[in-house]
Amino acid sequence: MEAVMTTSHSAFVGEIPFYYDKYLGPMIFDQYARDLSARVKVPEAGVVLETAAGTGIATRELRDILAAGVHIVATDLNPDMLDLARGKFSDQQNIEFQTGDAQQLPFDDDCFDAVVCQFSMMFFPDKLRAMQEAARVLKPGGVLLFNVWDSLQHNYLVQTASRCICHCLSDNPPNFFATPFGFHNIDTIKGLLFEAGFADIEISVLPRTSLAADARSVALGFVLGTPVRVQIAADHQVPLTDIVAAVEKDIGEEFGFKNIREKMQAIVFVAQLKSA
């Protein structure tokens, strides 16, 4: 299968998955993974597909919350992310890992009770196609559940980190963060869901508090745990260590250097297909 999602913004490769999981997981992802997983309601012997599963942060919550008889299929386009995710589970935990593109799913029609996507819809070049693929593989009455980040203005730590990185590299500022924090217009997303065939849509705006032990953890997460690292390395001669130090300094001066607690905000969509 030819992968569709191949932009540098989705290139979570090399060492990026390690930093992503270690620093960004507890800082910004874990709370929303628990929330999204708790919304999944399927039969005790149901089948759940997770697209763009990354390092398995939401997969872990799904496995902990859902009945043991629920079979989880976790897919991601990036093998490096999926390898890290796979290592978190035993063979007895009823989880199947598979490389796959959410815009071109390698599954038959009508075979899943729910499709879950944690903070990845923003990265798909063809978002409508990803929603249509979810609708295709869902059983009648099945549910697509996903979350997206609200704008940078509602996510204080990454807003400051992004501003600092762009200031350090002002001649050609990296534009990575515009992608994960640029798909949040509720009416636009609802329109795509309706066009994809979903009928009943529930929306929740969820402000939460991001948690970090120190400013360096924030810097390591956002600089080394995202594809902005790839952009910096490809387009600039500034050492990554200098960028990490600059972000650490700006975060510390604005929010404190230890025990950081700052606002973050996401939007959750739960969209159901019509029953047969």
Short mmCIF file of C-alpha atoms in Angstrom, two decimals:
data_model
loop_
_atom_site.label_atom_id
_atom_site.label_comp_id
_atom_site.label_asym_id
_atom_site.label_seq_id
_atom_site.Cartn_x
_atom_site.Cartn_y
_atom_site.Cartn_z
CA MET A 1 0.00 0.00 0.00
CA GLU A 2 1.40 3.38 -0.96
CA ALA A 3 1.44 5.77 1.99
CA VAL A 4 -0.42 9.02 1.45
CA MET A 5 0.60 10.94 4.56
CA THR A 6 4.26 11.66 3.82
CA THR A 7 4.84 15.35 4.63
CA SER A 8 7.72 16.40 6.90
CA HIS A 9 5.11 17.49 9.45
CA SER A 10 4.18 13.84 10.02
CA ALA A 11 7.76 12.52 10.03
CA PHE A 12 7.97 11.16 13.58
CA VAL A 13 11.14 9.16 12.95
CA GLY A 14 14.52 8.37 14.48
CA GLU A 15 14.84 9.63 18.07
CA ILE A 16 11.67 11.74 17.88
CA PRO A 17 9.32 9.00 19.20
CA PHE A 18 11.44 8.59 22.35
CA TYR A 19 11.34 12.29 23.28
CA TYR A 20 7.70 12.55 22.22
CA ASP A 21 6.66 9.71 24.48
CA LYS A 22 8.88 10.58 27.46
CA TYR A 23 8.23 14.32 27.63
CA LEU A 24 5.10 15.24 25.65
CA GLY A 25 3.15 12.18 26.81
CA PRO A 26 2.81 13.18 30.47
CA MET A 27 2.94 16.89 29.67
CA ILE A 28 0.06 17.24 27.21
CA PHE A 29 -1.24 13.90 25.88
CA ASP A 30 -2.04 11.59 28.79
CA GLN A 31 -5.03 13.51 30.17
CA TYR A 32 -6.74 13.74 26.80
CA ALA A 33 -6.00 10.09 26.02
CA ARG A 34 -7.87 9.08 29.18
CA ASP A 35 -10.78 11.32 28.28
CA LEU A 36 -11.05 10.07 24.70
CA SER A 37 -10.77 6.41 25.69
CA ALA A 38 -13.46 6.78 28.36
CA ARG A 39 -15.89 7.93 25.65
CA VAL A 40 -15.54 4.68 23.67
CA LYS A 41 -18.60 2.46 24.17
CA VAL A 42 -18.45 -0.88 22.38
CA PRO A 43 -19.66 -4.45 23.06
CA GLU A 44 -17.53 -6.65 25.33
CA ALA A 45 -16.34 -8.56 22.28
CA GLY A 46 -16.16 -5.50 20.03
CA VAL A 47 -13.39 -4.40 17.68
CA VAL A 48 -11.79 -0.96 17.90
CA LEU A 49 -9.46 0.62 15.33
CA GLU A 50 -7.01 3.29 16.41
CA THR A 51 -5.55 5.28 13.53
CA ALA A 52 -2.28 7.21 13.83
CA ALA A 53 -1.68 5.53 17.18
CA GLY A 54 1.80 6.97 17.57
CA THR A 55 3.69 5.65 20.59
CA GLY A 56 0.59 4.01 22.04
CA ILE A 57 -0.40 6.66 24.58
CA ALA A 58 -4.11 6.40 23.79
CA THR A 59 -3.72 2.68 23.06
CA ARG A 60 -2.63 2.18 26.67
CA GLU A 61 -5.72 3.98 27.94
CA LEU A 62 -8.02 2.07 25.59
CA ARG A 63 -6.61 -1.24 26.79
CA ASP A 64 -6.95 -0.24 30.45
CA ILE A 65 -10.53 1.04 30.09
CA LEU A 66 -12.17 -1.34 27.61
CA ALA A 67 -13.23 -4.89 28.40
CA ALA A 68 -10.52 -7.52 27.99
CA GLY A 69 -12.54 -9.13 25.19
CA VAL A 70 -12.40 -6.00 23.02
CA HIS A 71 -9.87 -6.45 20.21
CA ILE A 72 -7.83 -3.31 19.49
CA VAL A 73 -6.12 -2.75 16.14
CA ALA A 74 -3.56 0.07 16.42
CA THR A 75 -2.16 1.52 13.20
CA ASP A 76 0.34 4.23 12.34
CA LEU A 77 2.18 5.36 9.24
CA ASN A 78 5.51 5.69 11.08
CA PRO A 79 7.14 2.33 11.95
CA ASP A 80 9.42 3.98 14.53
CA MET A 81 6.41 5.22 16.50
CA LEU A 82 4.65 1.88 16.20
CA ASP A 83 7.72 -0.03 17.39
CA LEU A 84 7.78 2.00 20.60
CA ALA A 85 4.05 1.45 21.07
CA ARG A 86 4.31 -2.29 20.51
CA GLY A 87 6.91 -2.59 23.24
CA LYS A 88 4.43 -1.39 25.87
CA PHE A 89 2.18 -4.44 25.57
CA SER A 90 2.36 -8.20 25.92
CA ASP A 91 1.13 -10.66 23.31
CA GLN A 92 -1.74 -11.60 25.62
CA GLN A 93 -3.35 -8.15 25.70
CA ASN A 94 -5.55 -8.56 22.59
CA ILE A 95 -3.86 -5.76 20.64
CA GLU A 96 -2.78 -5.97 17.02
CA PHE A 97 -0.28 -3.46 15.60
CA GLN A 98 -0.18 -2.72 11.89
CA THR A 99 1.44 -0.10 9.69
CA GLY A 100 -1.26 1.81 7.87
CA ASP A 101 -2.37 5.17 6.51
CA ALA A 102 -5.62 6.57 7.91
CA GLN A 103 -6.45 7.94 4.45
CA GLN A 104 -6.11 4.52 2.83
CA LEU A 105 -7.05 1.92 5.42
CA PRO A 106 -6.17 -1.71 4.63
CA PHE A 107 -9.42 -3.10 6.05
CA ASP A 108 -12.75 -4.36 4.72
CA ASP A 109 -15.97 -2.37 4.96
CA ASP A 110 -18.13 -2.53 8.09
CA CYS A 111 -15.67 -4.31 10.41
CA PHE A 112 -15.10 -1.99 13.42
CA ASP A 113 -17.39 -0.83 16.21
CA ALA A 114 -15.37 2.34 16.79
CA VAL A 115 -12.49 4.26 15.22
CA VAL A 116 -10.34 6.34 17.56
CA CYS A 117 -7.81 9.00 16.54
CA GLN A 118 -5.85 10.93 19.18
CA PHE A 119 -4.43 14.31 18.02
CA SER A 120 -3.67 13.19 14.47
CA MET A 121 -6.54 14.35 12.26
CA MET A 122 -4.67 17.65 11.89
CA PHE A 123 -1.77 15.93 10.12
CA PHE A 124 -3.76 14.21 7.37
CA PRO A 125 -3.35 16.07 4.06
CA ASP A 126 -6.83 14.90 2.99
CA LYS A 127 -8.93 15.09 6.15
CA LEU A 128 -12.20 14.35 4.36
CA ARG A 129 -10.72 11.19 2.92
CA ALA A 130 -9.58 10.07 6.39
CA MET A 131 -13.11 10.62 7.72
CA GLN A 132 -14.62 8.78 4.75
CA GLU A 133 -12.25 5.86 5.33
CA ALA A 134 -13.30 5.75 8.98
CA ALA A 135 -16.94 5.72 7.90
CA ARG A 136 -16.24 2.94 5.40
CA VAL A 137 -14.66 0.55 7.91
CA LEU A 138 -17.19 1.26 10.67
CA LYS A 139 -20.20 -0.97 11.17
CA PRO A 140 -23.63 0.70 10.83
CA GLY A 141 -24.13 2.79 13.95
CA GLY A 142 -20.38 2.81 14.61
CA VAL A 143 -18.61 5.81 16.07
CA LEU A 144 -15.58 7.90 15.11
CA LEU A 145 -13.95 9.58 18.11
CA PHE A 146 -11.09 12.04 17.75
CA ASN A 147 -9.59 15.11 19.35
CA VAL A 148 -7.75 18.09 17.90
CA TRP A 149 -5.81 20.90 19.51
CA ASP A 150 -7.45 24.28 19.84
CA SER A 151 -5.42 27.28 18.61
CA LEU A 152 -2.00 28.21 19.96
CA GLN A 153 -3.64 31.04 21.90
CA HIS A 154 -5.23 28.41 24.15
CA ASN A 155 -2.08 26.31 24.54
CA TYR A 156 0.40 28.41 26.43
CA LEU A 157 3.52 26.23 26.60
CA VAL A 158 3.66 25.33 22.93
CA GLN A 159 2.79 28.91 21.96
CA THR A 160 5.84 30.17 23.83
CA ALA A 161 8.05 27.35 22.51
CA SER A 162 6.95 28.00 18.92
CA ARG A 163 7.52 31.74 19.25
CA CYS A 164 11.00 31.17 20.64
CA ILE A 165 11.99 28.73 17.90
CA CYS A 166 10.78 31.09 15.19
CA HIS A 167 12.66 33.99 16.80
CA CYS A 168 15.89 31.98 16.91
CA LEU A 169 15.50 31.07 13.24
CA SER A 170 13.87 34.26 12.00
CA ASP A 171 15.41 34.10 8.52
CA ASN A 172 13.43 30.95 7.75
CA PRO A 173 11.22 30.07 10.73
CA PRO A 174 10.02 26.45 10.96
CA ASN A 175 6.27 26.17 10.42
CA PHE A 176 5.61 22.76 12.00
CA PHE A 177 3.39 23.91 14.86
CA ALA A 178 0.95 25.58 12.47
CA THR A 179 -0.19 22.08 11.47
CA PRO A 180 -1.13 20.44 14.80
CA PHE A 181 -2.59 23.70 16.11
CA GLY A 182 -4.24 24.88 12.90
CA PHE A 183 -7.27 22.60 12.48
CA HIS A 184 -9.76 23.71 15.11
CA ASN A 185 -12.66 25.47 13.39
CA ILE A 186 -15.66 23.56 14.71
CA ASP A 187 -18.00 24.42 11.83
CA THR A 188 -15.40 23.33 9.26
CA ILE A 189 -14.82 20.01 11.01
CA LYS A 190 -18.56 19.38 11.42
CA GLY A 191 -19.04 20.04 7.72
CA LEU A 192 -16.40 17.48 6.80
CA LEU A 193 -17.96 14.90 9.13
CA PHE A 194 -21.41 15.39 7.61
CA GLU A 195 -19.92 15.11 4.11
CA ALA A 196 -18.18 11.88 5.13
CA GLY A 197 -21.52 10.34 6.12
CA PHE A 198 -21.75 10.92 9.86
CA ALA A 199 -25.11 12.05 11.22
CA ASP A 200 -24.96 12.51 14.98
CA ILE A 201 -22.04 14.67 16.16
CA GLU A 202 -21.17 15.59 19.74
CA ILE A 203 -18.53 18.26 20.42
CA SER A 204 -16.72 19.09 23.66
CA VAL A 205 -14.22 21.90 24.27
CA LEU A 206 -11.86 20.72 27.01
CA PRO A 207 -9.54 23.14 28.81
CA ARG A 208 -6.99 21.29 30.91
CA THR A 209 -3.68 21.97 32.69
CA SER A 210 -0.43 20.85 31.07
CA LEU A 211 2.07 19.42 33.54
CA ALA A 212 5.87 19.54 33.39
CA ALA A 213 8.53 18.91 36.03
CA ASP A 214 10.72 21.70 34.70
CA ALA A 215 11.36 24.03 31.79
CA ARG A 216 13.98 21.73 30.28
CA SER A 217 11.42 18.94 29.94
CA VAL A 218 9.19 21.32 27.99
CA ALA A 219 12.06 22.29 25.70
CA LEU A 220 13.17 18.71 25.10
CA GLY A 221 9.62 17.67 24.30
CA PHE A 222 8.74 20.38 21.82
CA VAL A 223 12.16 20.65 20.13
CA LEU A 224 13.36 17.04 20.07
CA GLY A 225 10.01 15.24 20.29
CA THR A 226 8.34 16.76 17.22
CA PRO A 227 9.18 17.04 13.50
CA VAL A 228 10.27 20.65 14.09
CA ARG A 229 13.56 18.92 14.87
CA VAL A 230 13.69 17.65 11.29
CA GLN A 231 12.96 21.13 9.93
CA ILE A 232 15.68 22.71 12.06
CA ALA A 233 18.25 20.11 11.05
CA ALA A 234 17.37 20.35 7.35
CA ASP A 235 17.06 24.11 6.95
CA HIS A 236 19.35 25.71 9.51
CA GLN A 237 22.90 25.66 10.81
CA VAL A 238 21.90 26.39 14.41
CA PRO A 239 22.67 23.45 16.73
CA LEU A 240 19.65 21.76 18.26
CA THR A 241 21.24 22.17 21.70
CA ASP A 242 21.12 25.96 21.27
CA ILE A 243 17.43 25.85 20.38
CA VAL A 244 16.67 23.63 23.38
CA ALA A 245 18.52 26.06 25.66
CA ALA A 246 16.66 29.06 24.24
CA VAL A 247 13.25 27.43 24.66
CA GLU A 248 14.14 26.33 28.20
CA LYS A 249 15.09 29.92 29.06
CA ASP A 250 11.91 31.45 27.60
CA ILE A 251 9.64 28.86 29.21
CA GLY A 252 11.36 29.30 32.56
CA GLU A 253 11.19 33.08 32.50
CA GLU A 254 7.51 33.10 31.54
CA PHE A 255 6.14 30.17 33.55
CA GLY A 256 8.85 29.26 36.07
CA PHE A 257 11.65 26.74 35.86
CA LYS A 258 10.09 24.05 38.09
CA ASN A 259 6.68 22.41 38.59
CA ILE A 260 5.06 24.04 35.57
CA ARG A 261 1.26 24.09 35.34
CA GLU A 262 -0.25 25.97 32.41
CA LYS A 263 -3.41 26.01 30.32
CA MET A 264 -3.93 23.78 27.33
CA GLN A 265 -7.13 23.19 25.37
CA ALA A 266 -8.46 20.61 22.94
CA ILE A 267 -11.71 19.87 21.12
CA VAL A 268 -13.27 16.39 21.08
CA PHE A 269 -15.58 15.08 18.35
CA VAL A 270 -17.76 11.99 18.69
CA ALA A 271 -19.49 11.24 15.38
CA GLN A 272 -21.88 8.35 14.79
CA LEU A 273 -22.94 6.68 11.57
CA LYS A 274 -26.59 5.99 10.94
CA SER A 275 -27.72 2.51 11.97
CA ALA A 276 -28.73 0.10 9.22
#
